[in-house]
PDB file of C-alpha atoms in Angstrom:
ATOM      1  CA  MET A 386      24.453  92.429 -65.337  1.00 44.00           C
ATOM      2  CA  SER A 387      26.054  94.029 -67.810  1.00 56.00           C
ATOM      3  CA  ILE A 388      25.605  93.232 -71.670  1.00 80.00           C
ATOM      4  CA  ASN A 389      29.125  93.387 -73.704  1.00 92.00           C
ATOM      5  CA  PRO A 390      29.019  95.950 -76.426  1.00 96.00           C
ATOM      6  CA  GLN A 391      28.571  95.078 -80.250  1.00 96.00           C
ATOM      7  CA  VAL A 392      31.452  97.258 -81.378  1.00 97.00           C
ATOM      8  CA  SER A 393      34.872  98.371 -79.601  1.00 98.00           C
ATOM      9  CA  ILE A 394      35.949 100.869 -81.624  1.00 98.00           C
ATOM     10  CA  VAL A 395      39.756 101.816 -80.295  1.00 98.00           C
ATOM     11  CA  ILE A 396      41.444 105.535 -80.905  1.00 98.00           C
ATOM     12  CA  PRO A 397      44.824 106.355 -80.030  1.00 98.00           C
ATOM     13  CA  ALA A 398      45.797 109.194 -79.751  1.00 98.00           C
ATOM     14  CA  TYR A 399      48.705 111.721 -79.678  1.00 98.00           C
ATOM     15  CA  ASN A 400      48.623 115.259 -80.395  1.00 98.00           C
ATOM     16  CA  THR A 401      45.777 115.804 -82.256  1.00 98.00           C
ATOM     17  CA  ALA A 402      44.125 118.495 -80.364  1.00 98.00           C
ATOM     18  CA  VAL A 403      42.319 119.927 -83.407  1.00 98.00           C
ATOM     19  CA  TYR A 404      40.641 116.460 -84.713  1.00 98.00           C
ATOM     20  CA  ILE A 405      40.119 114.216 -81.562  1.00 98.00           C
ATOM     21  CA  GLY A 406      36.781 116.274 -80.816  1.00 98.00           C
ATOM     22  CA  ARG A 407      35.551 115.301 -84.582  1.00 98.00           C
ATOM     23  CA  ALA A 408      36.392 111.701 -84.038  1.00 98.00           C
ATOM     24  CA  ILE A 409      35.150 111.221 -81.063  1.00 98.00           C
ATOM     25  CA  GLU A 410      31.952 112.409 -81.910  1.00 98.00           C
ATOM     26  CA  SER A 411      31.721 110.381 -84.875  1.00 98.00           C
ATOM     27  CA  ALA A 412      31.865 106.922 -83.082  1.00 98.00           C
ATOM     28  CA  LEU A 413      29.415 108.621 -80.815  1.00 98.00           C
ATOM     29  CA  LYS A 414      27.153 109.735 -83.300  1.00 98.00           C
ATOM     30  CA  GLN A 415      27.491 106.028 -85.100  1.00 98.00           C
ATOM     31  CA  THR A 416      24.184 104.520 -86.283  1.00 98.00           C
ATOM     32  CA  LEU A 417      25.024 101.345 -84.510  1.00 96.00           C
ATOM     33  CA  THR A 418      24.606 102.293 -80.670  1.00 95.00           C
ATOM     34  CA  ASN A 419      25.878  99.072 -78.512  1.00 96.00           C
ATOM     35  CA  ILE A 420      29.346 100.481 -78.932  1.00 98.00           C
ATOM     36  CA  GLU A 421      32.180 100.987 -76.390  1.00 98.00           C
ATOM     37  CA  ILE A 422      35.287 103.462 -77.336  1.00 98.00           C
ATOM     38  CA  ILE A 423      38.275 103.043 -76.100  1.00 98.00           C
ATOM     39  CA  LEU A 424      40.723 105.934 -76.221  1.00 98.00           C
ATOM     40  CA  VAL A 425      44.217 105.784 -75.427  1.00 98.00           C
ATOM     41  CA  ASP A 426      46.207 109.328 -75.270  1.00 98.00           C
ATOM     42  CA  ASP A 427      49.656 108.441 -75.741  1.00 98.00           C
ATOM     43  CA  ALA A 428      51.262 110.810 -73.464  1.00 98.00           C
ATOM     44  CA  SER A 429      50.147 114.123 -75.126  1.00 98.00           C
ATOM     45  CA  THR A 430      51.402 117.492 -75.152  1.00 98.00           C
ATOM     46  CA  ASP A 431      48.227 119.005 -76.273  1.00 98.00           C
ATOM     47  CA  ARG A 432      45.070 119.310 -75.325  1.00 98.00           C
ATOM     48  CA  THR A 433      44.094 116.066 -76.940  1.00 98.00           C
ATOM     49  CA  LEU A 434      43.297 114.350 -73.587  1.00 98.00           C
ATOM     50  CA  ALA A 435      41.367 117.616 -71.987  1.00 98.00           C
ATOM     51  CA  ILE A 436      39.538 116.900 -75.306  1.00 98.00           C
ATOM     52  CA  ALA A 437      38.920 113.620 -74.783  1.00 98.00           C
ATOM     53  CA  ASN A 438      37.775 114.298 -70.840  1.00 98.00           C
ATOM     54  CA  SER A 439      35.600 116.671 -71.714  1.00 98.00           C
ATOM     55  CA  PHE A 440      33.316 114.238 -73.148  1.00 98.00           C
ATOM     56  CA  THR A 441      30.589 112.518 -70.541  1.00 97.00           C
ATOM     57  CA  ASP A 442      29.133 109.953 -73.071  1.00 98.00           C
ATOM     58  CA  ARG A 443      29.174 106.814 -70.685  1.00 97.00           C
ATOM     59  CA  ARG A 444      30.364 104.567 -74.131  1.00 98.00           C
ATOM     60  CA  LEU A 445      33.669 106.883 -74.105  1.00 98.00           C
ATOM     61  CA  LYS A 446      36.241 105.135 -71.823  1.00 98.00           C
ATOM     62  CA  VAL A 447      39.553 107.604 -71.718  1.00 98.00           C
ATOM     63  CA  PHE A 448      43.431 106.006 -70.934  1.00 98.00           C
ATOM     64  CA  THR A 449      46.434 107.613 -70.937  1.00 98.00           C
ATOM     65  CA  ASN A 450      49.864 106.651 -71.450  1.00 98.00           C
ATOM     66  CA  PHE A 451      52.402 107.843 -68.447  1.00 96.00           C
ATOM     67  CA  GLU A 452      55.193 107.830 -71.057  1.00 98.00           C
ATOM     68  CA  ASN A 453      54.876 108.013 -75.116  1.00 97.00           C
ATOM     69  CA  LEU A 454      54.659 104.510 -76.606  1.00 98.00           C
ATOM     70  CA  GLY A 455      53.963 104.791 -80.283  1.00 97.00           C
ATOM     71  CA  VAL A 456      51.037 104.118 -81.919  1.00 97.00           C
ATOM     72  CA  SER A 457      51.181 100.420 -82.402  1.00 97.00           C
ATOM     73  CA  ALA A 458      51.583 100.081 -78.302  1.00 98.00           C
ATOM     74  CA  THR A 459      48.983 102.351 -78.180  1.00 98.00           C
ATOM     75  CA  ARG A 460      46.444 100.616 -79.894  1.00 97.00           C
ATOM     76  CA  ASN A 461      47.381  96.938 -79.035  1.00 97.00           C
ATOM     77  CA  TRP A 462      46.388  97.806 -75.203  1.00 97.00           C
ATOM     78  CA  ALA A 463      43.274  99.724 -76.046  1.00 98.00           C
ATOM     79  CA  ILE A 464      42.390  96.411 -78.414  1.00 97.00           C
ATOM     80  CA  SER A 465      43.619  94.043 -75.146  1.00 97.00           C
ATOM     81  CA  GLN A 466      40.944  96.225 -73.507  1.00 97.00           C
ATOM     82  CA  ALA A 467      37.558  95.708 -75.616  1.00 97.00           C
ATOM     83  CA  GLN A 468      34.334  94.034 -74.656  1.00 97.00           C
ATOM     84  CA  GLY A 469      33.387  94.011 -77.340  1.00 96.00           C
ATOM     85  CA  GLU A 470      32.634  91.154 -79.972  1.00 96.00           C
ATOM     86  CA  TRP A 471      34.025  93.491 -82.964  1.00 97.00           C
ATOM     87  CA  ILE A 472      36.964  95.806 -82.698  1.00 97.00           C
ATOM     88  CA  ALA A 473      36.698  98.803 -85.160  1.00 97.00           C
ATOM     89  CA  VAL A 474      40.260 101.268 -85.018  1.00 96.00           C
ATOM     90  CA  LEU A 475      39.655 104.841 -85.802  1.00 97.00           C
ATOM     91  CA  ASP A 476      42.844 106.864 -85.827  1.00 96.00           C
ATOM     92  CA  SER A 477      42.135 110.059 -83.957  1.00 97.00           C
ATOM     93  CA  ASP A 478      42.567 112.257 -86.995  1.00 96.00           C
ATOM     94  CA  ASP A 479      39.487 110.629 -88.848  1.00 96.00           C
ATOM     95  CA  TRP A 480      36.268 110.260 -88.394  1.00 96.00           C
ATOM     96  CA  TYR A 481      33.864 107.618 -89.403  1.00 95.00           C
ATOM     97  CA  ALA A 482      30.432 107.961 -91.788  1.00 94.00           C
ATOM     98  CA  PRO A 483      27.228 107.826 -89.487  1.00 97.00           C
ATOM     99  CA  THR A 484      26.328 105.100 -90.742  1.00 96.00           C
ATOM    100  CA  ARG A 485      29.821 103.001 -91.026  1.00 95.00           C
ATOM    101  CA  LEU A 486      29.666 100.385 -88.560  1.00 97.00           C
ATOM    102  CA  GLU A 487      26.016  99.369 -88.911  1.00 97.00           C
ATOM    103  CA  ARG A 488      26.276  98.954 -92.820  1.00 95.00           C
ATOM    104  CA  LEU A 489      29.553  97.117 -91.685  1.00 95.00           C
ATOM    105  CA  LEU A 490      27.695  94.673 -89.603  1.00 96.00           C
ATOM    106  CA  GLN A 491      25.027  93.816 -91.906  1.00 96.00           C
ATOM    107  CA  ILE A 492      27.290  93.047 -94.342  1.00 94.00           C
ATOM    108  CA  ALA A 493      29.451  90.752 -92.095  1.00 94.00           C
ATOM    109  CA  SER A 494      26.172  88.603 -90.999  1.00 94.00           C
ATOM    110  CA  GLN A 495      25.230  88.670 -94.435  1.00 95.00           C
ATOM    111  CA  GLN A 496      28.467  87.228 -95.262  1.00 93.00           C
ATOM    112  CA  HIS A 497      29.405  84.890 -92.636  1.00 94.00           C
ATOM    113  CA  ALA A 498      32.131  86.946 -92.130  1.00 93.00           C
ATOM    114  CA  ASP A 499      34.828  86.826 -89.549  1.00 93.00           C
ATOM    115  CA  LEU A 500      36.949  90.206 -90.522  1.00 91.00           C
ATOM    116  CA  ILE A 501      35.715  92.965 -93.115  1.00 88.00           C
ATOM    117  CA  ALA A 502      37.156  95.920 -93.809  1.00 85.00           C
ATOM    118  CA  ASP A 503      36.525  98.947 -95.752  1.00 83.00           C
ATOM    119  CA  ASP A 504      37.530 101.776 -97.829  1.00 77.00           C
ATOM    120  CA  LEU A 505      37.995 105.473 -97.001  1.00 71.00           C
ATOM    121  CA  TYR A 506      36.753 108.656 -98.273  1.00 69.00           C
ATOM    122  CA  LEU A 507      39.783 111.709 -99.167  1.00 66.00           C
ATOM    123  CA  VAL A 508      38.428 114.619 -98.258  1.00 63.00           C
TER     124      VAL A 508
END
């Protein structure tokens, strides 16, 4: 019997080889560990897919579009594959603070929320 992840992190990726490793690492290093990461490469022409495939953590699932479909279609397909109770989006050129998901879920639980959002840090 498999246990569904608490959070599915969806990452649409297109030609972000410079950033994708950091995005994936930030998802994998969350203090909340019951997660899955669904990364969909949108027919990148750089090393984005190779870098994504270099990770061996079983929580990371990498898929590839055979043609460029755009970020919205790619993100929506990733969401359709999600098994988690919650869905979190992560752009391939961004990253999460280590406690982000844990803190968001704590607030969601306290507030009995159906949806929760936060802001970003500009670096």
